[in-house]
mmCIF file of C-alpha atoms in Angstrom:
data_model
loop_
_atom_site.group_PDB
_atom_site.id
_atom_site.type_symbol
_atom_site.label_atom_id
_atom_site.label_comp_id
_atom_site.label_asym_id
_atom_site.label_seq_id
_atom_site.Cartn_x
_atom_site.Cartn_y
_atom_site.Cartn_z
ATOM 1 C CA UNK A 1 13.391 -3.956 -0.232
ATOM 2 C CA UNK A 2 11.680 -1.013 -0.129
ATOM 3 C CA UNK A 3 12.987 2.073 1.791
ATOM 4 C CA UNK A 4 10.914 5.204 2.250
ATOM 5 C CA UNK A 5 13.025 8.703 3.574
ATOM 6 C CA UNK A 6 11.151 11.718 4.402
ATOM 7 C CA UNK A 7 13.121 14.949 5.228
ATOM 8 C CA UNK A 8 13.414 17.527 7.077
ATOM 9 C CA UNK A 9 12.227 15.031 9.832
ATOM 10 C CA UNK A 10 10.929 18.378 11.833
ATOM 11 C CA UNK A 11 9.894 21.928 10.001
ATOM 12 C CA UNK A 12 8.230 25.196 11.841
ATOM 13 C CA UNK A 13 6.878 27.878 9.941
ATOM 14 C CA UNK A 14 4.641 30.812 10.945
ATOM 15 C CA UNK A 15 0.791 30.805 9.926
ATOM 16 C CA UNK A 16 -0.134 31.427 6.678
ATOM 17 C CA UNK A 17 2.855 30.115 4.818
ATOM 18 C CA UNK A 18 2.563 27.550 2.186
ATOM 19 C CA UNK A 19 4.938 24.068 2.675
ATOM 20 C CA UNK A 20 5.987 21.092 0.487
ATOM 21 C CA UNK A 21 6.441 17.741 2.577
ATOM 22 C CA UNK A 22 9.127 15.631 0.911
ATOM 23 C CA UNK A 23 9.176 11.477 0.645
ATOM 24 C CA UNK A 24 11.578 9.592 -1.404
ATOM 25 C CA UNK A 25 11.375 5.537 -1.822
ATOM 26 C CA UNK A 26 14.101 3.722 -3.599
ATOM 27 C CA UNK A 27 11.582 1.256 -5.503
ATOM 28 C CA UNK A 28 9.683 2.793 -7.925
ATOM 29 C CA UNK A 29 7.620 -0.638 -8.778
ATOM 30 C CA UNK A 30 4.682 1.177 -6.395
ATOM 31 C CA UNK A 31 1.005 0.463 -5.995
ATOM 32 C CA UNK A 32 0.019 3.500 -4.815
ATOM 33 C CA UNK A 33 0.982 6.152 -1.775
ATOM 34 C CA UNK A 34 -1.043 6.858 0.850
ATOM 35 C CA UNK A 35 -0.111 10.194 2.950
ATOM 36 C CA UNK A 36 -1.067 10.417 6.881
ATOM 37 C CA UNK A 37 -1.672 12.583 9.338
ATOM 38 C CA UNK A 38 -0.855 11.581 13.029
ATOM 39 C CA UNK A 39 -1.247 13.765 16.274
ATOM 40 C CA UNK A 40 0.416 13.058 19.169
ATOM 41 C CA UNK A 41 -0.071 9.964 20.975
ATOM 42 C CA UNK A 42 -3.325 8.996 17.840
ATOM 43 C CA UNK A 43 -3.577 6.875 15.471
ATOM 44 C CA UNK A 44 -2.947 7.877 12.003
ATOM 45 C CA UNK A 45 -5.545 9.552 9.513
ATOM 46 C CA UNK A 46 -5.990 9.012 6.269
ATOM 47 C CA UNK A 47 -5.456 12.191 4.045
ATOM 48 C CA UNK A 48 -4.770 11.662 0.227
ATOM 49 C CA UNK A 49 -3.906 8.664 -1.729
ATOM 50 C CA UNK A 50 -2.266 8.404 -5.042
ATOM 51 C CA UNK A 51 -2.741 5.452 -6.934
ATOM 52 C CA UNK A 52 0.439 4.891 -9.364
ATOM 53 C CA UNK A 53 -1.691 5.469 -12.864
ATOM 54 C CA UNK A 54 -2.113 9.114 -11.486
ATOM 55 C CA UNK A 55 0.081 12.051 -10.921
ATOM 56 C CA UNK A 56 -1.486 14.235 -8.202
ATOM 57 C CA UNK A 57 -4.465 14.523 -5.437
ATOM 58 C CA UNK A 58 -5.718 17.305 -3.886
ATOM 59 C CA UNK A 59 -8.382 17.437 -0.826
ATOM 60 C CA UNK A 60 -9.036 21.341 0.148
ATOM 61 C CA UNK A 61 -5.647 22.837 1.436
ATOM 62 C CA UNK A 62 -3.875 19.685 0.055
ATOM 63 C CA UNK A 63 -2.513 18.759 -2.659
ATOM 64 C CA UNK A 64 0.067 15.852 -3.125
ATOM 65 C CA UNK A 65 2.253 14.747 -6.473
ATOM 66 C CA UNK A 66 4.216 11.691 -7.044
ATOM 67 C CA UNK A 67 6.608 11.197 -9.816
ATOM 68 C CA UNK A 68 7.636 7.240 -10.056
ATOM 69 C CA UNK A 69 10.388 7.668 -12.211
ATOM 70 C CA UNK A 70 12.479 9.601 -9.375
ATOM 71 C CA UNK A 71 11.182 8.281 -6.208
ATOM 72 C CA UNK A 72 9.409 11.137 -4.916
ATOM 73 C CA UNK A 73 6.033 12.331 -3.568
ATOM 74 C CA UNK A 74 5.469 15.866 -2.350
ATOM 75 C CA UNK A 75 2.686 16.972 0.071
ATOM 76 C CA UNK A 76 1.410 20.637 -0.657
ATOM 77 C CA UNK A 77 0.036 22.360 2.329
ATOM 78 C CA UNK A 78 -1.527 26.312 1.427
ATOM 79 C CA UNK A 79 -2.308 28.821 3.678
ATOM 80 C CA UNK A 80 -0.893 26.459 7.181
ATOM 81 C CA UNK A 81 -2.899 27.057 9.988
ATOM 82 C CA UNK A 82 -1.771 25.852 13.778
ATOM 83 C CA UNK A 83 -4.254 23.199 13.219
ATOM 84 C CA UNK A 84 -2.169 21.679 10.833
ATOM 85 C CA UNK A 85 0.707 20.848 13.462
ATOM 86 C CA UNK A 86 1.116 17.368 13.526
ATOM 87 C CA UNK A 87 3.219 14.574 12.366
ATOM 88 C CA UNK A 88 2.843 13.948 8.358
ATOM 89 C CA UNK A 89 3.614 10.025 6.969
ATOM 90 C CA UNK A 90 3.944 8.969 3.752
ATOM 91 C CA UNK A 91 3.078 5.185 2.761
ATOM 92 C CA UNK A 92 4.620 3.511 0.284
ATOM 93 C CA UNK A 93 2.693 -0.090 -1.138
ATOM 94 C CA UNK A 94 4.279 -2.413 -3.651
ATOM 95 C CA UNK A 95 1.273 -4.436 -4.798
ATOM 96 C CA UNK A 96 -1.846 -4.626 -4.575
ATOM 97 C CA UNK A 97 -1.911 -7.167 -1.514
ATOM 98 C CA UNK A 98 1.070 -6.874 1.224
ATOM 99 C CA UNK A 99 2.484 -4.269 3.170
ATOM 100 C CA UNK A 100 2.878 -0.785 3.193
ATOM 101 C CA UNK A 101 6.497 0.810 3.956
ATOM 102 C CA UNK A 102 6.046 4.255 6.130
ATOM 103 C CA UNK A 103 8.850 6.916 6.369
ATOM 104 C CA UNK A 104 9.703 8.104 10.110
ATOM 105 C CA UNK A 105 7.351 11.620 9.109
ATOM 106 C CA UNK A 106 8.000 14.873 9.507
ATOM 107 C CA UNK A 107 6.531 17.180 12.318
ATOM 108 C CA UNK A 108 5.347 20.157 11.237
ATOM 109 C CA UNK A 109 4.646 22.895 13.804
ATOM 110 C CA UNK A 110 2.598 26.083 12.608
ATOM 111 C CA UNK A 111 3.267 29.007 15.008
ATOM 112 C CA UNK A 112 0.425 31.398 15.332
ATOM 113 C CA UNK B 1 -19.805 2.968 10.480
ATOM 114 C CA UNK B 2 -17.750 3.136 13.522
ATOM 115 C CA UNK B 3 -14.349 3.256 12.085
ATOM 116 C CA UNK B 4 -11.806 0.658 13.302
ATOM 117 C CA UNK B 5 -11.795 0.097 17.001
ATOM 118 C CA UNK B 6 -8.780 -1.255 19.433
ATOM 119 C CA UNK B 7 -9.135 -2.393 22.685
ATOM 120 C CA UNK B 8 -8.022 -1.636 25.222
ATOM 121 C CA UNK B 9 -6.194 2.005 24.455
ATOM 122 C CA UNK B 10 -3.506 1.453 26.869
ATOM 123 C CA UNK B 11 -1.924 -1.272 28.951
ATOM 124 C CA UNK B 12 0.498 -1.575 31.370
ATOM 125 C CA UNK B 13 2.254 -5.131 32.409
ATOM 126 C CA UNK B 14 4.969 -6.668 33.715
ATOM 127 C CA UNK B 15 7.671 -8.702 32.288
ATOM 128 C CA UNK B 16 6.990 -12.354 31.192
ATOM 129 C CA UNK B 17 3.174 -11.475 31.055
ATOM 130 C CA UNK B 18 0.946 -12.320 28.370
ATOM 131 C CA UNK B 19 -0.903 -9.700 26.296
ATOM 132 C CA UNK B 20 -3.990 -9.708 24.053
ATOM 133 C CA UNK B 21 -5.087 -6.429 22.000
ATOM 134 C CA UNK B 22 -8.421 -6.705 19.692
ATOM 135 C CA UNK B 23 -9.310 -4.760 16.403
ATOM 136 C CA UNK B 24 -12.553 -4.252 14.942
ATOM 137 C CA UNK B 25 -12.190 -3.501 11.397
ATOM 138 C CA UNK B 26 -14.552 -1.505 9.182
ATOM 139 C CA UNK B 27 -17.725 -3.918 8.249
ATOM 140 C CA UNK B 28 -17.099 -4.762 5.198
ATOM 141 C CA UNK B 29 -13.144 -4.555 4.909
ATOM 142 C CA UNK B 30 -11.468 -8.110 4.126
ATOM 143 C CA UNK B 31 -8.130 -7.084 4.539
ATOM 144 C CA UNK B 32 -6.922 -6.165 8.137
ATOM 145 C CA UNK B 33 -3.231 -5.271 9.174
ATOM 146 C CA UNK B 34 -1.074 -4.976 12.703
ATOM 147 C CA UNK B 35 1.484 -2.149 12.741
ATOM 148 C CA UNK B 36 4.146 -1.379 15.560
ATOM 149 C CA UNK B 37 5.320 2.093 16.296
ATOM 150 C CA UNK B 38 7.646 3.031 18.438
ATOM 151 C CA UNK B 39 8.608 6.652 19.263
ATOM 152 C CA UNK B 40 9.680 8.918 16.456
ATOM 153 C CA UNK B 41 9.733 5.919 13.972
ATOM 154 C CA UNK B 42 7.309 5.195 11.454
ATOM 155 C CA UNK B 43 5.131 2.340 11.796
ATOM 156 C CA UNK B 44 6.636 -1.266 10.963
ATOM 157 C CA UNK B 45 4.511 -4.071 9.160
ATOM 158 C CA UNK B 46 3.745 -6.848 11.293
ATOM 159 C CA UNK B 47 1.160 -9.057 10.109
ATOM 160 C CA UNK B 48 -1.878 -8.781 7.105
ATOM 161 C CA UNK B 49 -5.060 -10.881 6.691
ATOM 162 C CA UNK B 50 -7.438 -11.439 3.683
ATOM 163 C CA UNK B 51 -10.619 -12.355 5.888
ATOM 164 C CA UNK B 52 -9.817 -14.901 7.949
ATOM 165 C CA UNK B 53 -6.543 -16.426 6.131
ATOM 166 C CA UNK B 54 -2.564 -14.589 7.422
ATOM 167 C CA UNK B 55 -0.942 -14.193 4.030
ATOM 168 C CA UNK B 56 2.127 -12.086 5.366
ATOM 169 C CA UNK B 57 4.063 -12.059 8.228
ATOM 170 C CA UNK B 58 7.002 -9.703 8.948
ATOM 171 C CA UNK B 59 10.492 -10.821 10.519
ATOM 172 C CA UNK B 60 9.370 -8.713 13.103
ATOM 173 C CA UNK B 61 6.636 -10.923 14.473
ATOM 174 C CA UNK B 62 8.594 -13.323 16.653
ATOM 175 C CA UNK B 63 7.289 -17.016 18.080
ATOM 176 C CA UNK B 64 5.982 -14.729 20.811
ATOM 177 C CA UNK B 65 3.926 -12.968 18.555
ATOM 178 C CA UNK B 66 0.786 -14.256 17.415
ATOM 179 C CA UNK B 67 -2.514 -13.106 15.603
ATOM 180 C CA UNK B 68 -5.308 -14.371 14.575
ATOM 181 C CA UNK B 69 -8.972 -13.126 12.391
ATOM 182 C CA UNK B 70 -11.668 -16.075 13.544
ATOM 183 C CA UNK B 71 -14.293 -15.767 10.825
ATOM 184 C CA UNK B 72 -12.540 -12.860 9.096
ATOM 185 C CA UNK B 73 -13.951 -10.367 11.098
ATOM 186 C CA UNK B 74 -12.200 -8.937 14.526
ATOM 187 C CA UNK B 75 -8.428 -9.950 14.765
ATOM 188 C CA UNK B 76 -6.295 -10.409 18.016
ATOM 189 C CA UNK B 77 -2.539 -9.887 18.426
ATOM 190 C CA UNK B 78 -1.092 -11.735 21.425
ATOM 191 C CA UNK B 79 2.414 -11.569 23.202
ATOM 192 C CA UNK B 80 3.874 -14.032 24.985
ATOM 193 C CA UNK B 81 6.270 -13.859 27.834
ATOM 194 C CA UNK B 82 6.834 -9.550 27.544
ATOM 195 C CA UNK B 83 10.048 -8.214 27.476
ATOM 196 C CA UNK B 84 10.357 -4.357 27.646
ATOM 197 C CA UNK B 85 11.515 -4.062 24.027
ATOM 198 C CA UNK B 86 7.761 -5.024 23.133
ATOM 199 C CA UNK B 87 6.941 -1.829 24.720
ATOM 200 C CA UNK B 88 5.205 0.470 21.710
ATOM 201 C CA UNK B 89 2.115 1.330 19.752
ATOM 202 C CA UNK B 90 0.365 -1.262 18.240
ATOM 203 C CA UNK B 91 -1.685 -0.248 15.067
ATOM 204 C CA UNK B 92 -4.724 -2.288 13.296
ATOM 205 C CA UNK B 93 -5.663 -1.193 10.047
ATOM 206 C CA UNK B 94 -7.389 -2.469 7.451
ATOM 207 C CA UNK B 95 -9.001 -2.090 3.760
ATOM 208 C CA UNK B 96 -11.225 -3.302 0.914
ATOM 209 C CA UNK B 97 -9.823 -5.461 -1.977
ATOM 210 C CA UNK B 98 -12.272 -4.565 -4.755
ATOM 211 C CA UNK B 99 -10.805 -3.121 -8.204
ATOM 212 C CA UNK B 100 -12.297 -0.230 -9.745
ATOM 213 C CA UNK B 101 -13.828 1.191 -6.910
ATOM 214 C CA UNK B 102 -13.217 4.604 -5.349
ATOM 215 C CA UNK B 103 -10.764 4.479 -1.917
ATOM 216 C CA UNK B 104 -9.914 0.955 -2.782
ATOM 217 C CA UNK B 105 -7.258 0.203 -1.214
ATOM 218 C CA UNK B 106 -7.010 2.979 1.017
ATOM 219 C CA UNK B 107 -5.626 2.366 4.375
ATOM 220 C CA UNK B 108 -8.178 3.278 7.582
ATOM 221 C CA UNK B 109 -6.390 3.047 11.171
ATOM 222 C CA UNK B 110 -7.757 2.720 15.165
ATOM 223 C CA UNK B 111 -6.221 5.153 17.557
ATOM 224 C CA UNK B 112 -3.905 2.410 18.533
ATOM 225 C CA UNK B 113 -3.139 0.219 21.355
ATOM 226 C CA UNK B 114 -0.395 1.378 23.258
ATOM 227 C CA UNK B 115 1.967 -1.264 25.503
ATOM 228 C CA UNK B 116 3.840 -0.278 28.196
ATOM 229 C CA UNK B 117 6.717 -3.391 29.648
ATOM 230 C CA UNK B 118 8.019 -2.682 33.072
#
């Protein structure tokens, strides 16, 4: 069964400051990894996938890495702005069909 | 392309009523998902369709739970008989199945339907 663990579960930081969102899984079998972006009380926006044949994504500010062999994905957020608060998720599929497994996210809070 | 589209946004009922919620997927997506969220948790599979067939169904979804894609296009989720622990975000997703192309595969949600169980 797939398990997907994202810490810290909450991180402030002033503007400007560059951050690294962690997620871990415990099945490295993936599909691909699909990161999120959720604000409160929304639905949940797509931001970068990975597909497992590739090693990193990046979308302007954004860049995210996944390394199959040890379970992890990183998000890369340069130059945070408040805009940017908001609750980060990472997806986890196993297969092409099926499911994805979602962490619990971590809020991020930018302070001006 | 409108995006994918829940109705309605919020409802409030009491318990032992029925719910429906409805999701529009993207046009020409054949694969369409329900998620649950509750607060400060991550969303938890529920159900997946390829068009208009269910090929997955979660523990989760109890015998009061049940969801349907007529013609493999919009998809309901009903729940029978309420009970406050149903109360959450319910979240419709879906995505293309085609190989080779760019964003296969990649996940597009609605804003949600959220349920509130006095």
């Amino acid at each position: 069964k797939q398990e997907v663990t994202q810490i810290p579960a909450a991180l402030s930081v002033p503007e400007g400051e560059n951050l690294v969102l962690n997620c871990s899984f415990t099945d490295s079998a993936i599909y691909n990894l699909q990161w999120f972006r959720q604000d409160p009380g929304k639905g949940l926006t797509s931001l970068l996938l990975i597909q497992s044949s590739q090693r990193e994504q990046t979308s302007g500010r954004l860049n995210a890495s996944l390394d199959k062999s040890s379970g992890r994905s990183t998000l890369y957020i340069a130059a945070s702005q408040p805009g940017d608060s908001a609750t980060y998720l990472c997806a986890v599929r196993t297969s092409n069909a099926g499911k994805s497994t979602f962490g619990d996210g971590t809020t991020l809070t930018v302070k001006p | 392309d409108t995006g994918v589209s829940q109705d309605p946004r919020h409802k409030i009922t009491k318990r032992g009523q029925n719910v429906t919620f409805r999701c529009d997927p993207i046009s020409e997506h054949n694969r369409l998902y329900w998620y649950r969220q509750t607060l400060g948790q991550g969303p938890e599979f529920l159900t997946y369709f390829q068009n208009e067939a269910q090929l997955e169904k979660s523990r989760l979804l109890s015998d009061r739970f049940s969801a349907e894609r007529p013609k493999g296009s919009f998809s309901t989720l009903e729940i029978q008989r309420t009970e406050q622990g149903d109360s959450a975000m319910y979240l419709c997703a879906s995505s293309i199945r085609t190989s080779g192309v760019s964003g296969a595969n990649v996940l597009t949600f609605g804003a949600g339907s959220r349920l509130t169980v006095l």
